[in-house]
Amino acid sequence: MMSKENLINYTDNYRPEFHYSCRSGWMNDPNGLIFFNGYYHLYYQHDPDRIVHDGSMHWGHARSKNLVDWEELPVALSPDEKGEIFSGCIVDDRDNTSGFGEGDLTPLVAVFTHNFESGTIKKQYQSLAFSLDGGISFTKYENNPVLDLGLQDFRDPKVFWDEKAKRWIMLVAALNTVRIFSSENLRAWTQESVFSTGDLAEDEIWECPDLVCMETEDGKKKWVLIVSQNTLDYRKTGVRYFIGEFDGSSFLPDTGISKKQFLDFGRDNYAAATFQKTENRNIQISWMDCWAYAQNTPEKGFRGIMTIPRELFLTGTKNKMQIGQRIATEVTERLPEIRINSRRYDTGKLSGIYILPLQLKKGRIRIGNTKEKVDIKFDYEAGEIYVDRSRSGFIPGDEFCEIKEGILSGETEKGFQIVIDTSSIEIFSMSGKTVGSFLYYAERPFQTIEVNEEM
Ligand code: FRU
């Protein structure tokens, strides 16, 4: 634990240049993502006074006009006698269905989990807070919680307005299920259905559900349910999704897709969330970390970074349908994009988006300095990609060293877009069908990208 006075400034070794990180303290899940009055608002799981996740979660807050330059704002929600503030979302209650509005001021309503622990008692329930100043300050609802089923694992509400049924829909993760509720006013909730797959191992759980409407390549609407899948001891982790239909009460996954579908083959993409109110775009941000070692990473007064904002799209048809991801255009418009056509590229410090068209069917991309490296091995014929960061510098846990494997198929153009920023690498295949996010903690900046025929 560290007191605030000891915290070091904003420009230290592992501090990313263009990924969001908070000034000081601990950060995990993105919360309450919403585009409102010209700003992208990013709230997040935060402890301003500690650099570990230790019973005192708040909602931190930052905003940005362009998804690259972030302004950190005062903490939005702090723990109270009902518990600490776990993950959740924010909705724009334009019609003041909740009644929290005053005169012409309609509220932004935060729906979050109160996590209560005292001795052996552990409970999670859903609560509300509202803002009448565009999301800067919040007042907690006096009759919190609004949904308490007496459960211990019942968290991460995601609420959206169902235009057809003219009511709110809320998804909440409860162990290995997602429960779906409805409400007219955000205060009283009725359970509509429970979604589960029955294919989880006994210790596997879901967290941070999301349900988004997306368009297929041939212009049809599909609903995609996204969940973060983990184990109770936080070993296995990943963001999983299901493509299907939502009938206003239940989510029905399409049949025929046999394999488990994950958003990202990297180790460091968890608690994915999408912005509300971005019209028909689904812009998504995740916590770029992994519970297995997140609290052991080297720190200089802060811990936790977010992924680069990505735009999700659906690609392929029927049982080949999947989510693709591209770096959000706001980001590509602002960051340097460096096209590398040679086998070796050298610079003082790698930082930006590197575009690597490839001729090779098989080979290795090595990103590093003279001592430390991350290897990306690709084989288009076998349809495989592997990432090895076992010699990338400081190793915060065993899981960090495993060679992570991804699927590399359906690429018409060979090559990658690689986002490199101080302590993180995000790999996007040209089509956006294969994406992998990885942290690393090198002693010195990575300077070289080398492409080699050898695997
Ligand atoms: C996911 C998660 C959520 C919870 C939050 C607590 O990373 O475990 O389920 O609300 O983090 O910080």
Short mmCIF file of C-alpha atoms and ligand atoms in Angstrom, two decimals:
data_model
loop_
_atom_site.label_atom_id
_atom_site.label_comp_id
_atom_site.label_asym_id
_atom_site.label_seq_id
_atom_site.Cartn_x
_atom_site.Cartn_y
_atom_site.Cartn_z
CA MET A 1 0.00 0.00 0.00
CA MET A 2 1.24 3.48 -0.77
CA SER A 3 0.10 6.84 0.44
CA LYS A 4 -0.70 9.50 -2.14
CA GLU A 5 2.22 11.71 -1.14
CA ASN A 6 4.68 9.04 -2.21
CA LEU A 7 3.31 8.70 -5.66
CA ILE A 8 5.58 9.56 -8.52
CA ASN A 9 4.65 11.89 -11.35
CA TYR A 10 2.94 11.31 -14.66
CA THR A 11 5.98 10.44 -16.79
CA ASP A 12 7.59 7.27 -15.53
CA ASN A 13 8.99 4.10 -17.12
CA TYR A 14 5.91 2.11 -17.90
CA ARG A 15 3.52 4.99 -18.43
CA PRO A 16 1.89 4.69 -21.85
CA GLU A 17 1.87 7.74 -24.11
CA PHE A 18 -1.52 7.35 -25.72
CA HIS A 19 -3.36 4.60 -23.84
CA TYR A 20 -5.37 5.82 -20.88
CA SER A 21 -3.81 5.33 -17.44
CA CYS A 22 -4.82 7.17 -14.29
CA ARG A 23 -2.45 9.61 -12.62
CA SER A 24 -2.06 7.53 -9.48
CA GLY A 25 -3.47 4.51 -7.73
CA TRP A 26 -5.09 1.38 -9.03
CA MET A 27 -7.31 0.96 -12.10
CA ASN A 28 -9.20 -1.99 -13.58
CA ASP A 29 -12.46 -2.29 -15.59
CA PRO A 30 -13.77 0.51 -17.79
CA ASN A 31 -17.20 1.57 -16.49
CA GLY A 32 -20.03 3.83 -17.62
CA LEU A 33 -18.69 4.43 -21.13
CA ILE A 34 -20.88 7.04 -22.80
CA PHE A 35 -20.54 9.67 -25.51
CA PHE A 36 -22.26 12.76 -24.17
CA ASN A 37 -22.14 16.46 -25.12
CA GLY A 38 -19.14 15.97 -27.40
CA TYR A 39 -17.06 13.98 -24.92
CA TYR A 40 -16.26 10.31 -24.60
CA HIS A 41 -16.59 9.65 -20.89
CA LEU A 42 -14.54 6.85 -19.40
CA TYR A 43 -15.23 5.90 -15.79
CA TYR A 44 -13.27 3.04 -14.32
CA GLN A 45 -12.68 0.83 -11.32
CA HIS A 46 -10.26 2.82 -9.28
CA ASP A 47 -8.59 3.13 -5.92
CA PRO A 48 -6.97 6.54 -5.76
CA ASP A 49 -4.97 5.71 -2.62
CA ARG A 50 -3.64 2.20 -3.17
CA ILE A 51 -1.96 0.39 -6.01
CA VAL A 52 -3.74 -2.91 -5.36
CA HIS A 53 -7.40 -3.99 -5.49
CA ASP A 54 -8.09 -4.04 -1.80
CA GLY A 55 -11.64 -3.41 -0.69
CA SER A 56 -12.02 0.24 -1.56
CA MET A 57 -13.13 0.56 -5.15
CA HIS A 58 -14.30 3.92 -6.51
CA TRP A 59 -15.24 5.07 -9.97
CA GLY A 60 -12.47 7.16 -11.46
CA HIS A 61 -13.35 9.43 -14.37
CA ALA A 62 -11.70 10.79 -17.50
CA ARG A 63 -13.03 12.33 -20.68
CA SER A 64 -11.76 12.85 -24.19
CA LYS A 65 -12.93 14.48 -27.40
CA ASN A 66 -10.86 12.20 -29.61
CA LEU A 67 -10.24 8.94 -27.71
CA VAL A 68 -6.51 9.71 -27.54
CA ASP A 69 -6.05 12.79 -25.33
CA TRP A 70 -7.68 12.15 -21.98
CA GLU A 71 -8.40 14.60 -19.22
CA GLU A 72 -8.60 13.06 -15.75
CA LEU A 73 -11.50 14.40 -13.69
CA PRO A 74 -12.38 14.05 -10.00
CA VAL A 75 -13.44 10.64 -8.72
CA ALA A 76 -17.12 10.15 -9.58
CA LEU A 77 -18.28 7.59 -7.02
CA SER A 78 -16.81 6.59 -3.66
CA PRO A 79 -17.56 3.69 -1.31
CA ASP A 80 -20.28 4.16 1.33
CA GLU A 81 -21.92 2.11 4.08
CA LYS A 82 -23.63 -0.09 1.47
CA GLY A 83 -20.31 -1.18 0.04
CA GLU A 84 -17.53 -0.33 -2.36
CA ILE A 85 -18.39 0.63 -5.93
CA PHE A 86 -17.91 -2.17 -8.41
CA SER A 87 -18.44 -2.12 -12.18
CA GLY A 88 -21.48 -0.81 -14.00
CA CYS A 89 -22.70 1.54 -16.68
CA ILE A 90 -24.25 4.96 -17.31
CA VAL A 91 -27.40 5.73 -19.26
CA ASP A 92 -28.77 9.01 -20.56
CA ASP A 93 -32.28 9.17 -19.08
CA ARG A 94 -33.50 11.84 -21.51
CA ASP A 95 -37.17 11.32 -20.68
CA ASN A 96 -36.50 11.42 -16.95
CA THR A 97 -38.11 7.99 -16.47
CA SER A 98 -36.22 7.72 -13.19
CA GLY A 99 -37.59 11.01 -11.85
CA PHE A 100 -34.09 12.13 -10.82
CA GLY A 101 -34.28 15.11 -13.19
CA GLU A 102 -34.95 18.65 -12.02
CA GLY A 103 -36.79 21.15 -14.23
CA ASP A 104 -35.14 21.04 -17.65
CA LEU A 105 -32.20 19.03 -16.37
CA THR A 106 -32.46 15.35 -17.26
CA PRO A 107 -30.17 12.92 -15.50
CA LEU A 108 -27.32 10.70 -16.49
CA VAL A 109 -27.88 7.64 -14.33
CA ALA A 110 -25.07 5.39 -13.16
CA VAL A 111 -26.11 1.80 -12.48
CA PHE A 112 -23.44 -0.02 -10.51
CA THR A 113 -22.80 -2.89 -8.12
CA HIS A 114 -22.38 -2.24 -4.45
CA ASN A 115 -19.98 -4.85 -3.12
CA PHE A 116 -20.57 -5.36 0.58
CA GLU A 117 -18.20 -7.36 2.75
CA SER A 118 -18.16 -7.50 6.52
CA GLY A 119 -16.63 -10.45 8.35
CA THR A 120 -18.08 -13.53 6.72
CA ILE A 121 -20.97 -11.64 5.10
CA LYS A 122 -20.53 -11.00 1.38
CA LYS A 123 -23.25 -9.51 -0.80
CA GLN A 124 -23.55 -7.81 -4.13
CA TYR A 125 -26.54 -5.72 -5.25
CA GLN A 126 -27.29 -3.09 -7.87
CA SER A 127 -27.59 0.59 -7.03
CA LEU A 128 -28.12 3.96 -8.71
CA ALA A 129 -26.54 7.40 -8.69
CA PHE A 130 -27.49 10.36 -10.88
CA SER A 131 -25.76 13.37 -12.32
CA LEU A 132 -27.36 16.63 -13.42
CA ASP A 133 -24.09 18.25 -14.52
CA GLY A 134 -23.19 16.02 -17.46
CA GLY A 135 -21.48 13.26 -15.51
CA ILE A 136 -19.04 15.25 -13.36
CA SER A 137 -20.69 14.84 -9.97
CA PHE A 138 -23.14 12.16 -8.84
CA THR A 139 -25.71 11.85 -6.08
CA LYS A 140 -26.47 8.36 -4.84
CA TYR A 141 -30.12 7.31 -4.77
CA GLU A 142 -31.32 7.30 -1.15
CA ASN A 143 -33.16 3.99 -1.49
CA ASN A 144 -30.25 1.97 -2.81
CA PRO A 145 -29.99 -0.85 -3.65
CA VAL A 146 -32.60 -1.18 -6.39
CA LEU A 147 -31.96 -4.87 -7.06
CA ASP A 148 -30.90 -7.25 -4.34
CA LEU A 149 -31.42 -10.99 -4.75
CA GLY A 150 -29.30 -11.87 -1.73
CA LEU A 151 -26.55 -13.22 -3.96
CA GLN A 152 -22.84 -13.15 -3.35
CA ASP A 153 -21.82 -13.06 -7.03
CA PHE A 154 -24.21 -10.71 -8.77
CA ARG A 155 -22.50 -7.83 -10.50
CA ASP A 156 -21.60 -5.50 -13.34
CA PRO A 157 -25.00 -4.22 -14.57
CA LYS A 158 -25.23 -3.12 -18.19
CA VAL A 159 -28.39 -1.16 -19.00
CA PHE A 160 -29.75 0.06 -22.33
CA TRP A 161 -33.01 1.50 -23.60
CA ASP A 162 -35.06 -0.95 -25.67
CA GLU A 163 -36.67 1.34 -28.22
CA LYS A 164 -39.18 -1.28 -29.37
CA ALA A 165 -40.57 -2.15 -25.95
CA LYS A 166 -39.95 1.36 -24.57
CA ARG A 167 -38.30 0.11 -21.42
CA TRP A 168 -34.88 -0.38 -19.91
CA ILE A 169 -33.08 -3.69 -20.12
CA MET A 170 -30.38 -4.67 -17.66
CA LEU A 171 -27.90 -7.55 -17.84
CA VAL A 172 -26.16 -8.69 -14.66
CA ALA A 173 -23.57 -11.46 -14.32
CA ALA A 174 -24.35 -14.07 -11.67
CA LEU A 175 -21.65 -16.77 -11.49
CA ASN A 176 -21.89 -18.70 -14.77
CA THR A 177 -25.09 -17.00 -15.96
CA VAL A 178 -26.26 -13.64 -17.23
CA ARG A 179 -29.59 -12.55 -15.81
CA ILE A 180 -31.73 -10.18 -17.84
CA PHE A 181 -34.14 -7.71 -16.20
CA SER A 182 -36.51 -4.98 -17.39
CA SER A 183 -37.71 -1.72 -15.90
CA GLU A 184 -39.86 1.30 -16.72
CA ASN A 185 -38.01 3.68 -14.41
CA LEU A 186 -34.57 2.25 -13.55
CA ARG A 187 -35.74 1.86 -9.94
CA ALA A 188 -37.91 -1.29 -10.04
CA TRP A 189 -36.65 -4.32 -11.93
CA THR A 190 -38.35 -7.55 -13.08
CA GLN A 191 -36.40 -10.63 -14.12
CA GLU A 192 -37.06 -11.60 -17.75
CA SER A 193 -34.66 -14.48 -18.40
CA VAL A 194 -31.40 -16.20 -17.57
CA PHE A 195 -28.74 -16.95 -20.17
CA SER A 196 -26.17 -19.70 -19.68
CA THR A 197 -24.36 -22.18 -21.88
CA GLY A 198 -23.62 -25.07 -19.57
CA ASP A 199 -20.13 -25.36 -21.07
CA LEU A 200 -18.19 -23.67 -18.30
CA ALA A 201 -15.85 -25.56 -15.99
CA GLU A 202 -17.02 -25.66 -12.40
CA ASP A 203 -14.83 -22.78 -11.27
CA GLU A 204 -15.42 -20.60 -14.33
CA ILE A 205 -17.53 -17.49 -14.02
CA TRP A 206 -18.79 -14.58 -16.09
CA GLU A 207 -18.37 -10.90 -15.36
CA CYS A 208 -19.06 -7.61 -17.15
CA PRO A 209 -21.84 -8.60 -19.59
CA ASP A 210 -22.67 -6.39 -22.56
CA LEU A 211 -25.32 -6.72 -25.27
CA VAL A 212 -24.88 -4.80 -28.50
CA CYS A 213 -26.74 -4.61 -31.76
CA MET A 214 -24.52 -4.99 -34.82
CA GLU A 215 -24.99 -5.14 -38.56
CA THR A 216 -23.91 -8.11 -40.67
CA GLU A 217 -22.05 -7.70 -43.97
CA ASP A 218 -25.38 -8.06 -45.78
CA GLY A 219 -27.08 -5.41 -43.69
CA LYS A 220 -29.04 -7.58 -41.24
CA LYS A 221 -29.27 -6.83 -37.55
CA LYS A 222 -27.74 -9.23 -35.04
CA TRP A 223 -27.35 -9.03 -31.30
CA VAL A 224 -24.06 -9.92 -29.70
CA LEU A 225 -23.74 -10.85 -26.04
CA ILE A 226 -20.24 -10.20 -24.70
CA VAL A 227 -18.99 -11.51 -21.35
CA SER A 228 -15.66 -11.61 -19.59
CA GLN A 229 -14.92 -15.20 -18.64
CA ASN A 230 -12.63 -15.99 -15.74
CA THR A 231 -12.09 -18.49 -12.98
CA LEU A 232 -12.78 -17.82 -9.34
CA ASP A 233 -9.06 -17.90 -8.63
CA TYR A 234 -8.48 -15.70 -11.68
CA ARG A 235 -6.27 -18.00 -13.71
CA LYS A 236 -7.98 -18.35 -17.07
CA THR A 237 -9.34 -15.23 -18.60
CA GLY A 238 -10.77 -13.82 -21.79
CA VAL A 239 -13.62 -11.90 -23.37
CA ARG A 240 -16.09 -14.31 -24.92
CA TYR A 241 -19.04 -13.51 -27.15
CA PHE A 242 -22.16 -15.03 -28.65
CA ILE A 243 -23.91 -13.93 -31.84
CA GLY A 244 -27.68 -14.30 -31.85
CA GLU A 245 -31.02 -12.59 -31.38
CA PHE A 246 -32.60 -10.58 -28.58
CA ASP A 247 -36.38 -10.69 -28.45
CA GLY A 248 -36.80 -8.01 -25.83
CA SER A 249 -36.69 -10.51 -22.97
CA SER A 250 -34.18 -13.25 -23.77
CA PHE A 251 -30.95 -13.62 -25.68
CA LEU A 252 -30.96 -16.59 -28.08
CA PRO A 253 -27.56 -17.56 -29.46
CA ASP A 254 -27.35 -18.77 -33.06
CA THR A 255 -26.75 -22.48 -33.29
CA GLY A 256 -24.09 -23.94 -35.54
CA ILE A 257 -21.09 -22.04 -34.25
CA SER A 258 -19.20 -24.87 -32.61
CA LYS A 259 -16.09 -23.22 -31.28
CA LYS A 260 -15.95 -20.86 -28.34
CA GLN A 261 -15.50 -17.36 -29.69
CA PHE A 262 -13.20 -14.87 -27.96
CA LEU A 263 -12.60 -11.22 -28.85
CA ASP A 264 -8.87 -11.23 -28.34
CA PHE A 265 -6.30 -14.03 -28.26
CA GLY A 266 -3.98 -12.01 -26.01
CA ARG A 267 -3.70 -12.35 -22.26
CA ASP A 268 -4.38 -8.72 -21.55
CA ASN A 269 -7.89 -7.89 -22.59
CA TYR A 270 -10.56 -8.12 -19.92
CA ALA A 271 -13.81 -6.45 -18.84
CA ALA A 272 -14.57 -5.21 -22.36
CA ALA A 273 -17.22 -2.51 -22.51
CA THR A 274 -18.79 -0.45 -25.30
CA PHE A 275 -19.73 3.22 -25.38
CA GLN A 276 -23.40 4.13 -25.24
CA LYS A 277 -24.79 6.76 -27.62
CA THR A 278 -22.37 6.37 -30.49
CA GLU A 279 -25.18 5.86 -33.04
CA ASN A 280 -24.57 2.60 -34.85
CA ARG A 281 -20.88 2.38 -34.00
CA ASN A 282 -19.72 -0.02 -31.29
CA ILE A 283 -16.57 1.47 -29.83
CA GLN A 284 -15.04 -0.78 -27.23
CA ILE A 285 -12.38 -0.41 -24.55
CA SER A 286 -11.05 -3.10 -22.19
CA TRP A 287 -8.85 -3.19 -19.16
CA MET A 288 -5.51 -4.19 -20.63
CA ASP A 289 -4.43 -6.58 -17.93
CA CYS A 290 -5.09 -9.97 -16.43
CA TRP A 291 -6.20 -10.74 -12.89
CA ALA A 292 -3.66 -13.56 -12.59
CA TYR A 293 -0.76 -11.08 -12.30
CA ALA A 294 -2.27 -7.58 -12.39
CA GLN A 295 -1.31 -6.87 -8.79
CA ASN A 296 2.30 -7.98 -9.31
CA THR A 297 3.20 -5.78 -12.23
CA PRO A 298 5.93 -3.20 -11.62
CA GLU A 299 4.46 0.08 -10.53
CA LYS A 300 5.54 3.66 -10.33
CA GLY A 301 2.60 4.98 -8.39
CA PHE A 302 -0.08 3.72 -10.74
CA ARG A 303 -1.25 0.36 -12.00
CA GLY A 304 -3.50 -0.43 -14.95
CA ILE A 305 -3.93 0.75 -18.51
CA MET A 306 -6.82 0.56 -20.97
CA THR A 307 -6.64 -0.93 -24.45
CA ILE A 308 -6.67 1.28 -27.50
CA PRO A 309 -10.32 2.08 -28.37
CA ARG A 310 -11.51 -0.28 -31.08
CA GLU A 311 -14.49 -0.36 -33.34
CA LEU A 312 -16.26 -3.73 -33.52
CA PHE A 313 -17.83 -5.09 -36.71
CA LEU A 314 -19.39 -8.36 -37.82
CA THR A 315 -17.75 -10.27 -40.61
CA GLY A 316 -18.46 -13.60 -42.37
CA THR A 317 -21.78 -15.36 -42.63
CA LYS A 318 -23.70 -18.09 -40.80
CA ASN A 319 -21.44 -20.34 -38.75
CA LYS A 320 -18.36 -18.44 -39.91
CA MET A 321 -19.66 -15.17 -38.54
CA GLN A 322 -17.37 -13.44 -36.07
CA ILE A 323 -16.49 -10.09 -34.58
CA GLY A 324 -13.70 -8.15 -36.24
CA GLN A 325 -11.97 -5.16 -34.68
CA ARG A 326 -10.30 -2.11 -36.11
CA ILE A 327 -8.50 0.65 -34.29
CA ALA A 328 -11.09 3.43 -33.88
CA THR A 329 -10.76 6.02 -36.65
CA GLU A 330 -10.45 8.81 -34.07
CA VAL A 331 -7.23 7.09 -32.99
CA THR A 332 -5.80 6.41 -36.46
CA GLU A 333 -6.46 10.03 -37.38
CA ARG A 334 -4.33 11.27 -34.50
CA LEU A 335 -1.53 8.77 -34.07
CA PRO A 336 1.47 8.37 -36.34
CA GLU A 337 1.02 5.40 -38.68
CA ILE A 338 4.36 4.07 -39.79
CA ARG A 339 4.43 1.72 -42.77
CA ILE A 340 7.34 -0.70 -42.68
CA ASN A 341 8.34 -2.27 -45.95
CA SER A 342 11.82 -3.48 -45.02
CA ARG A 343 12.84 -6.50 -42.97
CA ARG A 344 14.26 -4.34 -40.21
CA TYR A 345 13.14 -1.06 -38.74
CA ASP A 346 15.06 0.87 -36.07
CA THR A 347 14.15 3.94 -34.10
CA GLY A 348 14.83 5.58 -30.72
CA LYS A 349 11.62 4.37 -29.15
CA LEU A 350 8.78 2.48 -30.83
CA SER A 351 5.55 4.34 -30.22
CA GLY A 352 2.53 4.48 -32.52
CA ILE A 353 0.82 2.28 -35.09
CA TYR A 354 3.15 0.17 -37.23
CA ILE A 355 1.79 -1.27 -40.45
CA LEU A 356 3.63 -4.35 -41.63
CA PRO A 357 2.58 -5.74 -44.99
CA LEU A 358 4.08 -9.23 -45.32
CA GLN A 359 5.13 -11.34 -48.28
CA LEU A 360 6.06 -14.33 -46.16
CA LYS A 361 3.61 -17.13 -45.51
CA LYS A 362 5.41 -18.06 -42.39
CA GLY A 363 7.86 -16.27 -40.15
CA ARG A 364 8.60 -14.26 -37.06
CA ILE A 365 8.25 -10.64 -36.14
CA ARG A 366 10.59 -9.69 -33.32
CA ILE A 367 9.92 -6.45 -31.46
CA GLY A 368 12.48 -5.42 -28.88
CA ASN A 369 15.76 -3.82 -27.86
CA THR A 370 19.19 -5.46 -27.77
CA LYS A 371 18.27 -7.55 -24.71
CA GLU A 372 14.53 -7.90 -24.41
CA LYS A 373 11.90 -8.91 -26.93
CA VAL A 374 8.41 -10.03 -27.83
CA ASP A 375 8.17 -12.58 -30.66
CA ILE A 376 5.14 -12.89 -32.89
CA LYS A 377 5.22 -16.07 -34.96
CA PHE A 378 2.80 -16.39 -37.84
CA ASP A 379 1.91 -19.22 -40.19
CA TYR A 380 -0.78 -18.38 -42.73
CA GLU A 381 -0.96 -21.93 -44.11
CA ALA A 382 -1.52 -23.52 -40.75
CA GLY A 383 -3.73 -20.56 -39.75
CA GLU A 384 -1.79 -19.95 -36.55
CA ILE A 385 -0.20 -17.10 -34.66
CA TYR A 386 1.84 -17.33 -31.45
CA VAL A 387 3.11 -14.65 -29.12
CA ASP A 388 6.05 -15.27 -26.84
CA ARG A 389 6.98 -12.58 -24.30
CA SER A 390 8.95 -14.82 -21.96
CA ARG A 391 12.07 -12.71 -22.61
CA SER A 392 10.41 -9.31 -22.65
CA GLY A 393 11.77 -8.03 -19.33
CA PHE A 394 10.17 -8.19 -15.89
CA ILE A 395 7.84 -11.20 -15.53
CA PRO A 396 4.99 -10.58 -13.06
CA GLY A 397 3.66 -14.17 -13.05
CA ASP A 398 3.89 -17.59 -14.72
CA GLU A 399 0.90 -16.88 -16.96
CA PHE A 400 2.91 -14.04 -18.48
CA CYS A 401 5.38 -16.50 -19.99
CA GLU A 402 3.07 -18.94 -21.66
CA ILE A 403 3.12 -18.86 -25.46
CA LYS A 404 -0.29 -17.56 -26.46
CA GLU A 405 -1.84 -18.98 -29.57
CA GLY A 406 -4.38 -17.45 -31.91
CA ILE A 407 -6.16 -18.39 -35.11
CA LEU A 408 -5.00 -16.68 -38.28
CA SER A 409 -7.46 -17.55 -41.00
CA GLY A 410 -9.52 -15.89 -43.70
CA GLU A 411 -6.89 -13.22 -44.34
CA THR A 412 -6.87 -12.02 -47.95
CA GLU A 413 -4.05 -9.60 -47.22
CA LYS A 414 -1.03 -10.76 -45.23
CA GLY A 415 0.40 -8.54 -42.53
CA PHE A 416 -0.44 -6.74 -39.32
CA GLN A 417 -1.12 -3.40 -37.76
CA ILE A 418 0.74 -3.31 -34.47
CA VAL A 419 0.12 -0.69 -31.82
CA ILE A 420 3.15 -0.21 -29.57
CA ASP A 421 3.07 2.10 -26.57
CA THR A 422 5.80 1.87 -23.87
CA SER A 423 4.62 -1.33 -22.17
CA SER A 424 1.99 -2.74 -24.50
CA ILE A 425 1.62 -4.36 -27.89
CA GLU A 426 -1.71 -4.82 -29.66
CA ILE A 427 -1.66 -6.92 -32.81
CA PHE A 428 -4.40 -6.53 -35.43
CA SER A 429 -4.41 -8.79 -38.50
CA MET A 430 -5.10 -6.81 -41.69
CA SER A 431 -8.74 -7.92 -41.76
CA GLY A 432 -9.21 -7.28 -38.03
CA LYS A 433 -10.34 -10.88 -37.51
CA THR A 434 -7.42 -11.74 -35.27
CA VAL A 435 -6.49 -9.37 -32.47
CA GLY A 436 -4.12 -9.94 -29.54
CA SER A 437 -3.26 -7.61 -26.66
CA PHE A 438 -0.12 -8.05 -24.55
CA LEU A 439 1.70 -6.13 -21.85
CA TYR A 440 5.45 -6.23 -21.34
CA TYR A 441 7.83 -4.60 -18.88
CA ALA A 442 11.17 -4.03 -20.58
CA GLU A 443 13.99 -2.22 -18.83
CA ARG A 444 14.68 -0.08 -21.86
CA PRO A 445 12.36 1.09 -24.66
CA PHE A 446 11.74 -1.24 -27.57
CA GLN A 447 13.49 0.12 -30.63
CA THR A 448 13.48 -2.49 -33.37
CA ILE A 449 11.00 -4.43 -35.47
CA GLU A 450 12.52 -7.30 -37.39
CA VAL A 451 10.83 -9.71 -39.76
CA ASN A 452 12.46 -13.09 -40.27
CA GLU A 453 11.67 -16.22 -42.22
CA GLU A 454 12.57 -18.45 -39.32
CA MET A 455 9.83 -19.20 -36.85
C1 FRU B 1 -13.96 -7.66 -13.40
C2 FRU B 1 -14.41 -7.40 -11.98
C3 FRU B 1 -15.90 -7.14 -11.93
C4 FRU B 1 -16.06 -6.33 -10.68
C5 FRU B 1 -14.81 -5.49 -10.70
C6 FRU B 1 -14.29 -5.16 -9.35
O1 FRU B 1 -12.62 -7.39 -13.61
O2 FRU B 1 -14.05 -8.49 -11.16
O3 FRU B 1 -16.67 -8.31 -11.96
O4 FRU B 1 -17.21 -5.53 -10.70
O5 FRU B 1 -13.86 -6.21 -11.42
O6 FRU B 1 -13.28 -4.22 -9.42
#
